[in-house]
PDB file of C-alpha atoms and ligand atoms in Angstrom:
ATOM      1  CA  MET A   1     -11.018 -27.188   6.599  1.00 54.00           C
ATOM      2  CA  PRO A   2      -9.164 -24.807   4.223  1.00 68.00           C
ATOM      3  CA  ARG A   3      -5.600 -25.757   3.298  1.00 88.00           C
ATOM      4  CA  HIS A   4      -4.490 -22.457   4.839  1.00 95.00           C
ATOM      5  CA  GLU A   5      -6.152 -21.024   7.902  1.00 96.00           C
ATOM      6  CA  LYS A   6      -4.494 -17.627   8.118  1.00 98.00           C
ATOM      7  CA  ILE A   7      -3.452 -15.786   4.991  1.00 98.00           C
ATOM      8  CA  VAL A   8      -1.659 -12.427   4.918  1.00 98.00           C
ATOM      9  CA  ILE A   9      -1.419 -10.638   1.567  1.00 99.00           C
ATOM     10  CA  LEU A  10       0.895  -7.644   1.080  1.00 99.00           C
ATOM     11  CA  THR A  11       0.179  -5.461  -1.925  1.00 99.00           C
ATOM     12  CA  GLY A  12       2.129  -2.658  -3.596  1.00 98.00           C
ATOM     13  CA  ALA A  13       1.902  -0.208  -6.466  1.00 98.00           C
ATOM     14  CA  GLY A  14       1.998  -2.984  -9.112  1.00 98.00           C
ATOM     15  CA  LEU A  15      -1.511  -4.031  -8.010  1.00 99.00           C
ATOM     16  CA  SER A  16      -2.952  -0.695  -9.170  1.00 98.00           C
ATOM     17  CA  ALA A  17      -0.688  -0.222 -12.215  1.00 98.00           C
ATOM     18  CA  GLU A  18      -3.246  -1.683 -14.616  1.00 98.00           C
ATOM     19  CA  SER A  19      -5.856   0.685 -13.179  1.00 98.00           C
ATOM     20  CA  GLY A  20      -3.687   3.488 -14.572  1.00 98.00           C
ATOM     21  CA  LEU A  21      -1.903   4.533 -11.341  1.00 98.00           C
ATOM     22  CA  ALA A  22       1.859   4.925 -11.676  1.00 98.00           C
ATOM     23  CA  THR A  23       4.295   2.753  -9.734  1.00 98.00           C
ATOM     24  CA  PHE A  24       7.342   4.340  -8.045  1.00 98.00           C
ATOM     25  CA  ARG A  25      10.453   2.556  -9.221  1.00 96.00           C
ATOM     26  CA  ASP A  26       9.571   1.221 -12.679  1.00 94.00           C
ATOM     27  CA  SER A  27      11.099   3.175 -15.571  1.00 93.00           C
ATOM     28  CA  GLY A  28       8.944   6.286 -16.039  1.00 93.00           C
ATOM     29  CA  GLY A  29       7.546   5.775 -12.518  1.00 97.00           C
ATOM     30  CA  ILE A  30       6.910   8.458  -9.907  1.00 98.00           C
ATOM     31  CA  TRP A  31      10.518   8.561  -8.658  1.00 98.00           C
ATOM     32  CA  ALA A  32      11.711   9.248 -12.218  1.00 97.00           C
ATOM     33  CA  GLN A  33       9.767  12.526 -12.086  1.00 97.00           C
ATOM     34  CA  TYR A  34      10.126  13.513  -8.434  1.00 98.00           C
ATOM     35  CA  ASP A  35      12.936  13.245  -5.912  1.00 98.00           C
ATOM     36  CA  TYR A  36      11.463  11.259  -2.992  1.00 98.00           C
ATOM     37  CA  ARG A  37      13.351  13.565  -0.570  1.00 98.00           C
ATOM     38  CA  ASP A  38      11.244  16.493  -1.814  1.00 98.00           C
ATOM     39  CA  VAL A  39       7.790  14.885  -1.728  1.00 98.00           C
ATOM     40  CA  ALA A  40       7.912  11.855   0.605  1.00 98.00           C
ATOM     41  CA  THR A  41       9.824  12.969   3.703  1.00 98.00           C
ATOM     42  CA  PRO A  42       8.881  15.244   6.640  1.00 98.00           C
ATOM     43  CA  ASP A  43      11.912  17.438   5.761  1.00 98.00           C
ATOM     44  CA  GLY A  44      10.698  17.870   2.186  1.00 98.00           C
ATOM     45  CA  PHE A  45       7.266  18.930   3.465  1.00 97.00           C
ATOM     46  CA  GLN A  46       8.836  21.458   5.819  1.00 97.00           C
ATOM     47  CA  ARG A  47      11.068  22.867   3.040  1.00 97.00           C
ATOM     48  CA  ASN A  48       8.383  23.195   0.376  1.00 97.00           C
ATOM     49  CA  PRO A  49       4.869  22.298   1.558  1.00 97.00           C
ATOM     50  CA  ASN A  50       3.246  23.603  -1.620  1.00 97.00           C
ATOM     51  CA  LEU A  51       5.162  21.112  -3.781  1.00 98.00           C
ATOM     52  CA  VAL A  52       4.021  18.265  -1.515  1.00 98.00           C
ATOM     53  CA  TYR A  53       0.398  19.472  -1.478  1.00 98.00           C
ATOM     54  CA  GLU A  54       0.443  19.689  -5.291  1.00 98.00           C
ATOM     55  CA  PHE A  55       2.036  16.207  -5.614  1.00 98.00           C
ATOM     56  CA  TYR A  56      -0.697  14.569  -3.515  1.00 98.00           C
ATOM     57  CA  ASN A  57      -3.508  16.759  -4.914  1.00 98.00           C
ATOM     58  CA  MET A  58      -2.532  15.588  -8.405  1.00 98.00           C
ATOM     59  CA  ARG A  59      -2.355  11.934  -7.359  1.00 98.00           C
ATOM     60  CA  ARG A  60      -5.693  12.195  -5.496  1.00 98.00           C
ATOM     61  CA  ARG A  61      -7.348  13.575  -8.658  1.00 97.00           C
ATOM     62  CA  GLU A  62      -5.829  10.771 -10.778  1.00 97.00           C
ATOM     63  CA  ALA A  63      -6.903   8.094  -8.297  1.00 97.00           C
ATOM     64  CA  ALA A  64     -10.466   9.487  -8.234  1.00 97.00           C
ATOM     65  CA  LYS A  65     -10.733   8.571 -11.934  1.00 97.00           C
ATOM     66  CA  ALA A  66      -9.314   5.045 -11.501  1.00 98.00           C
ATOM     67  CA  VAL A  67     -11.423   1.906 -11.149  1.00 98.00           C
ATOM     68  CA  PRO A  68     -10.474  -1.435  -9.576  1.00 98.00           C
ATOM     69  CA  ASN A  69      -8.983  -4.027 -11.924  1.00 99.00           C
ATOM     70  CA  ALA A  70      -9.358  -7.811 -12.057  1.00 98.00           C
ATOM     71  CA  ALA A  71      -6.626  -8.298  -9.405  1.00 99.00           C
ATOM     72  CA  HIS A  72      -8.394  -6.052  -6.858  1.00 99.00           C
ATOM     73  CA  ALA A  73     -11.645  -7.903  -7.594  1.00 98.00           C
ATOM     74  CA  ALA A  74      -9.976 -11.316  -7.154  1.00 98.00           C
ATOM     75  CA  LEU A  75      -8.583 -10.336  -3.729  1.00 98.00           C
ATOM     76  CA  ALA A  76     -12.012  -9.120  -2.566  1.00 98.00           C
ATOM     77  CA  ARG A  77     -13.496 -12.392  -3.867  1.00 98.00           C
ATOM     78  CA  LEU A  78     -10.926 -14.391  -1.883  1.00 98.00           C
ATOM     79  CA  GLN A  79     -11.863 -12.510   1.305  1.00 98.00           C
ATOM     80  CA  ARG A  80     -15.546 -13.132   0.647  1.00 98.00           C
ATOM     81  CA  ASP A  81     -15.377 -16.813  -0.357  1.00 97.00           C
ATOM     82  CA  TYR A  82     -12.342 -18.341   1.387  1.00 97.00           C
ATOM     83  CA  PRO A  83     -13.176 -20.252   4.581  1.00 94.00           C
ATOM     84  CA  GLY A  84      -9.964 -19.090   6.383  1.00 95.00           C
ATOM     85  CA  ASP A  85      -8.825 -15.623   7.600  1.00 97.00           C
ATOM     86  CA  VAL A  86      -7.528 -13.313   4.861  1.00 98.00           C
ATOM     87  CA  LEU A  87      -5.826 -10.074   5.953  1.00 98.00           C
ATOM     88  CA  LEU A  88      -4.873  -7.595   3.238  1.00 99.00           C
ATOM     89  CA  VAL A  89      -2.016  -5.220   4.051  1.00 99.00           C
ATOM     90  CA  THR A  90      -1.539  -2.609   1.361  1.00 99.00           C
ATOM     91  CA  GLN A  91       1.227  -0.084   0.888  1.00 98.00           C
ATOM     92  CA  ASN A  92      -1.038   1.673  -1.595  1.00 98.00           C
ATOM     93  CA  ILE A  93      -2.750   4.897  -0.607  1.00 98.00           C
ATOM     94  CA  ASP A  94      -5.547   4.540  -3.191  1.00 98.00           C
ATOM     95  CA  ASP A  95      -8.922   3.013  -2.241  1.00 98.00           C
ATOM     96  CA  LEU A  96      -9.259   0.560  -5.129  1.00 98.00           C
ATOM     97  CA  LEU A  97      -9.304  -2.502  -2.840  1.00 98.00           C
ATOM     98  CA  GLU A  98     -12.194  -1.003  -0.824  1.00 98.00           C
ATOM     99  CA  GLN A  99     -13.985  -0.124  -4.065  1.00 98.00           C
ATOM    100  CA  ALA A 100     -13.640  -3.777  -5.129  1.00 98.00           C
ATOM    101  CA  GLY A 101     -15.255  -4.871  -1.841  1.00 98.00           C
ATOM    102  CA  ALA A 102     -12.221  -5.751   0.318  1.00 98.00           C
ATOM    103  CA  GLN A 103     -12.903  -5.495   4.045  1.00 94.00           C
ATOM    104  CA  ASN A 104     -10.167  -6.796   6.322  1.00 97.00           C
ATOM    105  CA  LEU A 105      -7.610  -4.259   5.076  1.00 98.00           C
ATOM    106  CA  ILE A 106      -4.731  -2.282   6.586  1.00 98.00           C
ATOM    107  CA  HIS A 107      -3.359   0.781   4.756  1.00 98.00           C
ATOM    108  CA  MET A 108       0.122   0.667   6.285  1.00 99.00           C
ATOM    109  CA  HIS A 109       1.323   3.743   4.311  1.00 98.00           C
ATOM    110  CA  GLY A 110      -1.893   5.696   4.897  1.00 98.00           C
ATOM    111  CA  GLU A 111      -4.645   6.871   2.574  1.00 98.00           C
ATOM    112  CA  MET A 112      -4.717   9.753   0.142  1.00 97.00           C
ATOM    113  CA  THR A 113      -8.417  10.307   0.890  1.00 96.00           C
ATOM    114  CA  LYS A 114      -7.622  11.303   4.472  1.00 98.00           C
ATOM    115  CA  MET A 115      -5.982  14.338   6.080  1.00 98.00           C
ATOM    116  CA  LEU A 116      -3.794  14.396   9.168  1.00 98.00           C
ATOM    117  CA  CYS A 117      -3.697  17.473  11.400  1.00 98.00           C
ATOM    118  CA  THR A 118      -0.209  18.127  12.777  1.00 97.00           C
ATOM    119  CA  HIS A 119      -1.751  20.248  15.562  1.00 97.00           C
ATOM    120  CA  CYS A 120      -4.246  17.753  17.038  1.00 98.00           C
ATOM    121  CA  ASP A 121      -3.416  14.434  15.248  1.00 97.00           C
ATOM    122  CA  ALA A 122      -6.972  14.167  13.855  1.00 98.00           C
ATOM    123  CA  ARG A 123      -7.041  11.786  10.871  1.00 98.00           C
ATOM    124  CA  LEU A 124     -10.235  12.319   8.923  1.00 97.00           C
ATOM    125  CA  PRO A 125     -11.678  11.617   5.458  1.00 97.00           C
ATOM    126  CA  TRP A 126     -10.710  14.368   2.974  1.00 96.00           C
ATOM    127  CA  ALA A 127     -11.597  14.050  -0.708  1.00 93.00           C
ATOM    128  CA  GLU A 128     -10.623  17.596  -1.808  1.00 96.00           C
ATOM    129  CA  ASP A 129      -7.307  19.308  -2.525  1.00 98.00           C
ATOM    130  CA  LEU A 130      -5.206  20.107   0.557  1.00 98.00           C
ATOM    131  CA  SER A 131      -3.394  23.418   1.116  1.00 97.00           C
ATOM    132  CA  ALA A 132      -1.617  25.375   3.853  1.00 96.00           C
ATOM    133  CA  ASP A 133      -4.502  27.817   4.390  1.00 96.00           C
ATOM    134  CA  LEU A 134      -7.092  25.215   5.450  1.00 97.00           C
ATOM    135  CA  ALA A 135      -8.437  24.891   8.997  1.00 97.00           C
ATOM    136  CA  CYS A 136      -8.612  21.462  10.631  1.00 97.00           C
ATOM    137  CA  PRO A 137     -12.266  20.370  10.981  1.00 96.00           C
ATOM    138  CA  GLU A 138     -11.466  19.021  14.461  1.00 97.00           C
ATOM    139  CA  CYS A 139      -9.318  21.686  16.245  1.00 98.00           C
ATOM    140  CA  GLU A 140     -10.051  24.519  13.763  1.00 97.00           C
ATOM    141  CA  LEU A 141      -6.392  25.598  13.669  1.00 98.00           C
ATOM    142  CA  ILE A 142      -4.988  26.692  10.322  1.00 97.00           C
ATOM    143  CA  GLY A 143      -1.779  25.402   8.712  1.00 94.00           C
ATOM    144  CA  GLY A 144      -1.514  21.885  10.136  1.00 96.00           C
ATOM    145  CA  MET A 145      -3.298  19.932   7.428  1.00 97.00           C
ATOM    146  CA  ARG A 146      -1.183  17.331   5.610  1.00 98.00           C
ATOM    147  CA  PRO A 147      -1.923  14.173   3.637  1.00 98.00           C
ATOM    148  CA  ALA A 148      -2.420  11.167   5.969  1.00 98.00           C
ATOM    149  CA  VAL A 149       0.335   9.171   4.301  1.00 98.00           C
ATOM    150  CA  VAL A 150       3.525   7.653   5.705  1.00 98.00           C
ATOM    151  CA  TRP A 151       6.730   9.277   4.513  1.00 98.00           C
ATOM    152  CA  PHE A 152      10.293   7.957   4.834  1.00 98.00           C
ATOM    153  CA  GLY A 153      11.388   8.165   8.455  1.00 98.00           C
ATOM    154  CA  GLU A 154       7.818   7.853   9.765  1.00 98.00           C
ATOM    155  CA  VAL A 155       6.375   4.729  11.355  1.00 98.00           C
ATOM    156  CA  PRO A 156       3.784   2.889   9.218  1.00 98.00           C
ATOM    157  CA  TYR A 157       0.282   2.379  10.604  1.00 98.00           C
ATOM    158  CA  GLU A 158      -0.879  -0.676  12.573  1.00 98.00           C
ATOM    159  CA  MET A 159       2.555  -2.327  12.827  1.00 98.00           C
ATOM    160  CA  ALA A 160       1.609  -4.273  15.970  1.00 98.00           C
ATOM    161  CA  ARG A 161      -1.454  -5.794  14.292  1.00 98.00           C
ATOM    162  CA  ILE A 162       0.592  -6.645  11.190  1.00 99.00           C
ATOM    163  CA  ALA A 163       3.358  -8.282  13.265  1.00 98.00           C
ATOM    164  CA  THR A 164       0.808 -10.428  15.100  1.00 98.00           C
ATOM    165  CA  ALA A 165      -0.801 -11.521  11.820  1.00 98.00           C
ATOM    166  CA  LEU A 166       2.579 -12.347  10.243  1.00 98.00           C
ATOM    167  CA  GLY A 167       3.607 -14.364  13.276  1.00 98.00           C
ATOM    168  CA  ALA A 168       0.470 -16.501  12.986  1.00 98.00           C
ATOM    169  CA  CYS A 169       0.061 -16.835   9.205  1.00 98.00           C
ATOM    170  CA  ASP A 170       0.459 -20.044   7.233  1.00 98.00           C
ATOM    171  CA  LEU A 171       0.384 -18.412   3.784  1.00 98.00           C
ATOM    172  CA  PHE A 172       2.004 -15.088   2.854  1.00 98.00           C
ATOM    173  CA  ILE A 173       1.546 -13.592  -0.614  1.00 98.00           C
ATOM    174  CA  ALA A 174       3.262 -10.414  -1.868  1.00 98.00           C
ATOM    175  CA  ILE A 175       1.736  -8.784  -4.937  1.00 99.00           C
ATOM    176  CA  GLY A 176       3.140  -5.949  -7.078  1.00 98.00           C
ATOM    177  CA  THR A 177       5.800  -4.676  -4.712  1.00 98.00           C
ATOM    178  CA  SER A 178       9.507  -4.172  -5.423  1.00 98.00           C
ATOM    179  CA  GLY A 179      10.697  -5.284  -1.973  1.00 97.00           C
ATOM    180  CA  ASN A 180      12.632  -2.041  -1.764  1.00 96.00           C
ATOM    181  CA  VAL A 181      10.958  -0.324   1.189  1.00 98.00           C
ATOM    182  CA  TYR A 182      11.121  -1.441   4.812  1.00 98.00           C
ATOM    183  CA  PRO A 183       9.433  -2.609   6.968  1.00 98.00           C
ATOM    184  CA  ALA A 184       7.165  -4.095   4.239  1.00 98.00           C
ATOM    185  CA  ALA A 185      10.177  -5.731   2.560  1.00 98.00           C
ATOM    186  CA  SER A 186      10.877  -7.699   5.741  1.00 98.00           C
ATOM    187  CA  PHE A 187       7.383  -9.208   6.043  1.00 98.00           C
ATOM    188  CA  VAL A 188       8.327 -12.263   3.979  1.00 98.00           C
ATOM    189  CA  ALA A 189      11.134 -13.081   6.427  1.00 98.00           C
ATOM    190  CA  ALA A 190       8.706 -12.789   9.364  1.00 98.00           C
ATOM    191  CA  ALA A 191       6.220 -15.068   7.585  1.00 98.00           C
ATOM    192  CA  LEU A 192       8.961 -17.614   6.864  1.00 98.00           C
ATOM    193  CA  GLU A 193       9.922 -17.560  10.515  1.00 98.00           C
ATOM    194  CA  ALA A 194       6.292 -18.369  11.368  1.00 98.00           C
ATOM    195  CA  GLY A 195       6.524 -21.392   9.053  1.00 98.00           C
ATOM    196  CA  ALA A 196       4.290 -19.942   6.314  1.00 98.00           C
ATOM    197  CA  HIS A 197       4.329 -20.867   2.641  1.00 98.00           C
ATOM    198  CA  THR A 198       5.463 -17.743   0.749  1.00 98.00           C
ATOM    199  CA  VAL A 199       4.361 -16.646  -2.723  1.00 98.00           C
ATOM    200  CA  GLU A 200       5.438 -13.708  -4.886  1.00 98.00           C
ATOM    201  CA  LEU A 201       3.068 -12.511  -7.629  1.00 98.00           C
ATOM    202  CA  ASN A 202       4.850  -9.724  -9.514  1.00 98.00           C
ATOM    203  CA  LEU A 203       5.578  -8.509 -13.002  1.00 98.00           C
ATOM    204  CA  GLU A 204       9.219  -9.481 -12.549  1.00 98.00           C
ATOM    205  CA  PRO A 205      11.395 -10.876  -9.723  1.00 98.00           C
ATOM    206  CA  SER A 206      11.440  -8.343  -6.866  1.00 97.00           C
ATOM    207  CA  ASP A 207      14.457  -7.433  -4.708  1.00 96.00           C
ATOM    208  CA  THR A 208      13.247 -10.027  -2.168  1.00 97.00           C
ATOM    209  CA  ALA A 209      12.295 -12.737  -4.695  1.00 98.00           C
ATOM    210  CA  GLY A 210      14.842 -15.155  -3.220  1.00 97.00           C
ATOM    211  CA  TYR A 211      12.819 -15.402  -0.005  1.00 97.00           C
ATOM    212  CA  PHE A 212       9.713 -16.765  -1.723  1.00 98.00           C
ATOM    213  CA  ALA A 213       9.058 -20.489  -2.062  1.00 98.00           C
ATOM    214  CA  GLU A 214       6.790 -19.917  -5.057  1.00 98.00           C
ATOM    215  CA  ARG A 215       7.190 -17.144  -7.648  1.00 98.00           C
ATOM    216  CA  LEU A 216       4.817 -16.329 -10.466  1.00 98.00           C
ATOM    217  CA  HIS A 217       5.670 -13.438 -12.766  1.00 98.00           C
ATOM    218  CA  GLY A 218       3.331 -11.539 -15.064  1.00 98.00           C
ATOM    219  CA  PRO A 219       0.729  -8.749 -15.003  1.00 98.00           C
ATOM    220  CA  ALA A 220      -1.342  -8.686 -11.801  1.00 99.00           C
ATOM    221  CA  THR A 221      -4.644  -8.768 -13.714  1.00 98.00           C
ATOM    222  CA  GLU A 222      -3.646 -12.174 -15.099  1.00 98.00           C
ATOM    223  CA  ILE A 223      -1.651 -13.930 -12.392  1.00 98.00           C
ATOM    224  CA  VAL A 224      -3.621 -12.787  -9.331  1.00 98.00           C
ATOM    225  CA  PRO A 225      -7.081 -14.006 -10.485  1.00 98.00           C
ATOM    226  CA  ALA A 226      -5.483 -17.294 -11.642  1.00 98.00           C
ATOM    227  CA  TYR A 227      -3.760 -17.824  -8.275  1.00 98.00           C
ATOM    228  CA  ILE A 228      -6.921 -16.924  -6.325  1.00 98.00           C
ATOM    229  CA  ASP A 229      -8.964 -19.375  -8.449  1.00 98.00           C
ATOM    230  CA  ARG A 230      -6.424 -22.047  -7.495  1.00 97.00           C
ATOM    231  CA  LEU A 231      -6.696 -21.215  -3.774  1.00 97.00           C
ATOM    232  CA  LEU A 232     -10.481 -21.252  -3.883  1.00 97.00           C
ATOM    233  CA  SER A 233     -10.599 -24.612  -5.650  1.00 95.00           C
ATOM    234  CA  GLU A 234      -8.102 -26.420  -3.357  1.00 88.00           C
TER     235      GLU A 234
HETATM  236  C1  BJW B   1       3.600  -5.055 -11.439  1.00 92.57           C
HETATM  237  C2  BJW B   1       2.873  -4.468 -12.446  1.00 92.57           C
HETATM  238  C3  BJW B   1       1.765  -5.181 -12.857  1.00 92.57           C
HETATM  239  C4  BJW B   1       4.467  -3.173 -12.095  1.00 92.57           C
HETATM  240  N1  BJW B   1       1.464  -6.338 -12.290  1.00 92.57           N
HETATM  241  N2  BJW B   1       3.296  -6.209 -10.881  1.00 92.57           N
HETATM  242  C5  BJW B   1      18.281   1.192   5.306  1.00 92.57           C
HETATM  243  C6  BJW B   1      17.967  -0.146   5.443  1.00 92.57           C
HETATM  244  C7  BJW B   1      16.691  -0.541   5.781  1.00 92.57           C
HETATM  245  C8  BJW B   1      15.686   0.368   5.976  1.00 92.57           C
HETATM  246  C9  BJW B   1      15.994   1.700   5.847  1.00 92.57           C
HETATM  247  C10 BJW B   1      17.267   2.113   5.520  1.00 92.57           C
HETATM  248  N3  BJW B   1      17.284   3.463   5.454  1.00 92.57           N
HETATM  249  C11 BJW B   1      16.030   3.915   5.723  1.00 92.57           C
HETATM  250  C12 BJW B   1      15.229   2.841   5.949  1.00 92.57           C
HETATM  251  C13 BJW B   1      13.797   2.862   6.264  1.00 92.57           C
HETATM  252  C14 BJW B   1      12.951   3.311   5.072  1.00 92.57           C
HETATM  253  C15 BJW B   1      13.303   2.494   3.850  1.00 92.57           C
HETATM  254  O1  BJW B   1      12.803   1.420   3.620  1.00 92.57           O
HETATM  255  N4  BJW B   1      14.164   3.003   2.989  1.00 92.57           N
HETATM  256  C16 BJW B   1      14.605   2.207   1.825  1.00 92.57           C
HETATM  257  C17 BJW B   1      14.448   3.022   0.578  1.00 92.57           C
HETATM  258  C18 BJW B   1      15.983   1.683   2.093  1.00 92.57           C
HETATM  259  N5  BJW B   1      11.576   3.052   5.462  1.00 92.57           N
HETATM  260  C19 BJW B   1      10.884   3.927   6.175  1.00 92.57           C
HETATM  261  O2  BJW B   1      11.324   5.030   6.491  1.00 92.57           O
HETATM  262  C20 BJW B   1       9.520   3.482   6.648  1.00 92.57           C
HETATM  263  N6  BJW B   1       9.405   3.675   8.048  1.00 92.57           N
HETATM  264  C21 BJW B   1      10.168   2.998   8.914  1.00 92.57           C
HETATM  265  O3  BJW B   1      11.006   2.178   8.587  1.00 92.57           O
HETATM  266  O4  BJW B   1       9.884   3.315  10.215  1.00 92.57           O
HETATM  267  C22 BJW B   1      10.647   2.678  11.237  1.00 92.57           C
HETATM  268  C23 BJW B   1       9.818   1.637  11.932  1.00 92.57           C
HETATM  269  C24 BJW B   1       9.199   0.655  11.213  1.00 92.57           C
HETATM  270  C25 BJW B   1       8.438  -0.315  11.858  1.00 92.57           C
HETATM  271  C26 BJW B   1       8.304  -0.291  13.199  1.00 92.57           C
HETATM  272  C27 BJW B   1       8.923   0.713  13.950  1.00 92.57           C
HETATM  273  C28 BJW B   1       9.685   1.677  13.299  1.00 92.57           C
HETATM  274  C29 BJW B   1       8.429   4.312   5.965  1.00 92.57           C
HETATM  275  C30 BJW B   1       8.325   4.018   4.505  1.00 92.57           C
HETATM  276  C31 BJW B   1       7.333   4.962   3.857  1.00 92.57           C
HETATM  277  C32 BJW B   1       7.199   4.727   2.373  1.00 92.57           C
HETATM  278  N7  BJW B   1       6.439   5.795   1.796  1.00 92.57           N
HETATM  279  C33 BJW B   1       6.128   5.746   0.374  1.00 92.57           C
HETATM  280  C34 BJW B   1       5.464   7.105  -0.044  1.00 92.57           C
HETATM  281  C35 BJW B   1       4.188   7.415   0.759  1.00 92.57           C
HETATM  282  C36 BJW B   1       2.954   6.870   0.112  1.00 92.57           C
HETATM  283  C37 BJW B   1       2.696   7.414  -1.284  1.00 92.57           C
HETATM  284  O5  BJW B   1       3.007   8.586  -1.571  1.00 92.57           O
HETATM  285  O6  BJW B   1       2.120   6.677  -2.101  1.00 92.57           O
HETATM  286  O7  BJW B   1       5.294   4.615   0.088  1.00 92.57           O
HETATM  287  S1  BJW B   1       7.574   5.457  -0.669  1.00 92.57           S
HETATM  288  C38 BJW B   1       6.756   4.436  -1.826  1.00 92.57           C
HETATM  289  O8  BJW B   1       7.361   3.120  -1.783  1.00 92.57           O
HETATM  290  C39 BJW B   1       5.305   4.278  -1.316  1.00 92.57           C
HETATM  291  C40 BJW B   1       5.075   2.804  -1.537  1.00 92.57           C
HETATM  292  O9  BJW B   1       4.017   2.353  -0.721  1.00 92.57           O
HETATM  293  C41 BJW B   1       6.424   2.208  -1.220  1.00 92.57           C
HETATM  294  C42 BJW B   1       6.621   0.825  -1.783  1.00 92.57           C
HETATM  295  O10 BJW B   1       6.628   0.859  -3.176  1.00 92.57           O
HETATM  296  P1  BJW B   1       6.025  -0.373  -3.989  1.00 92.57           P
HETATM  297  O11 BJW B   1       4.581  -0.474  -3.735  1.00 92.57           O
HETATM  298  O12 BJW B   1       6.829  -1.569  -3.759  1.00 92.57           O
HETATM  299  O13 BJW B   1       6.182   0.176  -5.498  1.00 92.57           O
HETATM  300  P2  BJW B   1       7.442   0.020  -6.497  1.00 92.57           P
HETATM  301  O14 BJW B   1       7.234   0.992  -7.590  1.00 92.57           O
HETATM  302  O15 BJW B   1       8.710   0.070  -5.790  1.00 92.57           O
HETATM  303  O16 BJW B   1       7.301  -1.466  -7.060  1.00 92.57           O
HETATM  304  C43 BJW B   1       6.220  -1.856  -7.881  1.00 92.57           C
HETATM  305  C44 BJW B   1       6.407  -3.322  -8.251  1.00 92.57           C
HETATM  306  O17 BJW B   1       5.275  -3.732  -8.996  1.00 92.57           O
HETATM  307  C45 BJW B   1       7.648  -3.583  -9.121  1.00 92.57           C
HETATM  308  O18 BJW B   1       8.341  -4.740  -8.631  1.00 92.57           O
HETATM  309  C46 BJW B   1       7.070  -3.886 -10.500  1.00 92.57           C
HETATM  310  O19 BJW B   1       7.802  -4.848 -11.241  1.00 92.57           O
HETATM  311  C47 BJW B   1       5.704  -4.417 -10.149  1.00 92.57           C
HETATM  312  N8  BJW B   1       4.709  -4.162 -11.171  1.00 92.57           N
HETATM  313  N9  BJW B   1       3.511  -3.257 -12.794  1.00 92.57           N
HETATM  314  C48 BJW B   1       2.303  -6.812 -11.286  1.00 92.57           C
HETATM  315  N10 BJW B   1       0.993  -4.683 -13.877  1.00 92.57           N
END
């Protein structure tokens, strides 16, 4: 019998930082170069779609060059080798966890390798640049293609499944996330309410650090594999 039967792990941009993908709120991060209202809201997209297309086209090209790091690999190893349930919920829109072999994974803020058609709601794989002149492969209408990511003011994906998992978990781990963006920032409180042990693995204390029973600070490529080794040897 594993010490924990149901584990939920929330990950954020810090997980992919050592794969070369920028975080949002660290100094020199994405929000130091772009105003989130311009590139990560439905209003911003309506005002200047070309800026938003270019922002995600650039990030998609950067992510295509990135490879999973030791923290992604450790999480995939935990899913493969741990005798209990391990659900990964990522805010990241890259596919580095999948590349590392992760399987039970929710992309709550969407995926940059998918498009969403605003005409017919089709959400399909899309590895190329997006632009306003493209036709949706499903409904064939032009002008409705957007990145399948969740902007401020939009509802994240699979919230019901995440709420159920949080309500039943006995271990909750948050990795590489600032605790700045809701609803993800409230997951630790939901896990605590379910009676779970809570662990923060982050470069530095996050905005929600006070909620966590256990806090380990350092680079994800060091502290995540070490923590996973500990879980697997318990
Ligand atoms: C390392 C490291 C290393 C670095 N090793 N660690 C007032 C109060 C409460 C809520 C609201 C409010 N006003 C508005 C809201 C809601 C709003 C919100 O939260 N706003 C806040 C800013 C206040 N949220 C929303 O609108 C969300 N939707 C919503 O609430 O719908 C309502 C609803 C919910 C549920 C049910 C029903 C209805 C949608 C949020 C969408 C977020 N979208 C973005 C952009 C799209 C994706 C993309 O382009 O990539 O998602 S914003 C951006 O922030 C991105 C990220 O996924 C998200 C979280 O960022 P993350 O991952 O935490 O990154 P950072 O940079 O902040 O932190 C990195 C951390 O890693 C740092 O701590 C570093 O120290 C650490 N780190 N290197 C380990 N090597």
